[in-house]
Amino acid sequence: DRLFDRRFDNHKLIDAAGKLNFTAPEVGLERCLREFLQGPKFRELPVKAQAWMDREMKEHTPLSQFGGFKKQVKYAIGRYTPYFKMKQRKI
């Protein structure tokens, strides 16, 4: 029972950091979503990784989505040939 009824004293943290103002989760999520929807930014996936994933999932990404000719060629080679091999990571 003692493990479930514990109360922690955070006075040392408050003394070191000063008064902490927390945002309610609903307000924070709303603000975050509003900022994202105004200008969504996505990280670009490396061409080799995109080609490998498309090959594995039998998908096709339009070549027009890749910036230049060099990226388009890399994607086509990686997607339609076994030239690129992804290294498997140990978890």
Short mmCIF file of C-alpha atoms in Angstrom, two decimals:
data_model
loop_
_atom_site.label_atom_id
_atom_site.label_comp_id
_atom_site.label_asym_id
_atom_site.label_seq_id
_atom_site.Cartn_x
_atom_site.Cartn_y
_atom_site.Cartn_z
CA ASP A 1 0.00 0.00 0.00
CA ARG A 2 2.85 2.35 0.74
CA LEU A 3 3.92 2.34 -2.92
CA PHE A 4 0.59 3.69 -4.12
CA ASP A 5 0.00 6.42 -1.54
CA ARG A 6 3.32 8.24 -1.81
CA ARG A 7 3.52 12.00 -1.86
CA PHE A 8 6.62 13.72 -3.10
CA ASP A 9 8.04 16.97 -1.83
CA ASN A 10 9.05 19.21 -4.72
CA HIS A 11 10.12 22.26 -2.69
CA LYS A 12 13.76 21.84 -3.72
CA LEU A 13 12.77 21.86 -7.38
CA ILE A 14 10.57 24.92 -6.96
CA ASP A 15 13.33 26.71 -5.00
CA ALA A 16 15.85 25.99 -7.76
CA ALA A 17 13.64 26.73 -10.76
CA GLY A 18 11.41 29.40 -9.34
CA LYS A 19 7.68 29.49 -9.81
CA LEU A 20 6.68 27.10 -12.57
CA ASN A 21 3.66 27.91 -14.72
CA PHE A 22 2.19 24.86 -16.39
CA THR A 23 -0.17 24.92 -19.34
CA ALA A 24 -3.31 22.85 -19.23
CA PRO A 25 -3.09 19.90 -21.68
CA GLU A 26 -6.16 21.03 -23.62
CA VAL A 27 -4.75 24.54 -24.10
CA GLY A 28 -1.30 23.24 -25.05
CA LEU A 29 -2.67 20.76 -27.58
CA GLU A 30 -4.94 23.37 -29.12
CA ARG A 31 -2.04 25.82 -29.46
CA CYS A 32 0.25 23.16 -30.92
CA LEU A 33 -2.34 22.00 -33.48
CA ARG A 34 -3.18 25.56 -34.49
CA GLU A 35 0.51 26.37 -35.12
CA PHE A 36 0.96 23.16 -37.10
CA LEU A 37 -2.11 23.73 -39.27
CA GLN A 38 -0.98 27.28 -40.10
CA GLY A 39 2.27 26.02 -41.58
CA PRO A 40 2.85 22.26 -41.44
CA LYS A 41 6.51 21.26 -41.64
CA PHE A 42 7.59 17.71 -42.29
CA ARG A 43 11.09 16.34 -42.24
CA GLU A 44 12.26 14.99 -45.57
CA LEU A 45 12.85 11.27 -45.70
CA PRO A 46 16.12 10.19 -47.33
CA VAL A 47 15.61 8.96 -50.90
CA LYS A 48 17.14 5.53 -50.22
CA ALA A 49 14.87 5.00 -47.22
CA GLN A 50 11.80 6.08 -49.20
CA ALA A 51 12.72 3.68 -52.03
CA TRP A 52 13.28 0.81 -49.61
CA MET A 53 9.98 1.41 -47.81
CA ASP A 54 8.08 1.68 -51.08
CA ARG A 55 9.64 -1.56 -52.32
CA GLU A 56 8.79 -3.39 -49.09
CA MET A 57 5.20 -2.12 -49.00
CA LYS A 58 4.65 -2.33 -52.75
CA GLU A 59 3.94 1.40 -52.95
CA HIS A 60 5.04 4.01 -55.49
CA THR A 61 6.03 7.61 -54.79
CA PRO A 62 5.65 9.91 -57.80
CA LEU A 63 9.05 11.00 -59.13
CA SER A 64 7.80 14.59 -59.17
CA GLN A 65 8.01 14.59 -55.36
CA PHE A 66 11.79 14.33 -55.50
CA GLY A 67 13.62 17.62 -56.00
CA GLY A 68 16.06 16.90 -58.78
CA PHE A 69 17.04 14.40 -61.42
CA LYS A 70 19.75 12.85 -59.22
CA LYS A 71 17.22 12.07 -56.45
CA GLN A 72 14.79 10.67 -58.99
CA VAL A 73 17.43 8.31 -60.36
CA LYS A 74 18.44 7.22 -56.84
CA TYR A 75 14.81 6.52 -56.01
CA ALA A 76 14.22 4.55 -59.22
CA ILE A 77 17.34 2.44 -58.67
CA GLY A 78 16.45 1.80 -55.04
CA ARG A 79 12.80 1.10 -55.72
CA TYR A 80 13.05 -1.17 -58.73
CA THR A 81 16.38 -2.94 -58.17
CA PRO A 82 17.92 -4.68 -55.14
CA TYR A 83 20.91 -2.30 -55.34
CA PHE A 84 20.31 -0.49 -52.05
CA LYS A 85 20.08 -2.60 -48.95
CA MET A 86 18.99 -1.08 -45.65
CA LYS A 87 20.93 -2.06 -42.57
CA GLN A 88 18.78 -3.61 -39.90
CA ARG A 89 19.19 -2.07 -36.47
CA LYS A 90 19.19 -4.10 -33.31
CA ILE A 91 16.62 -2.93 -30.84
#
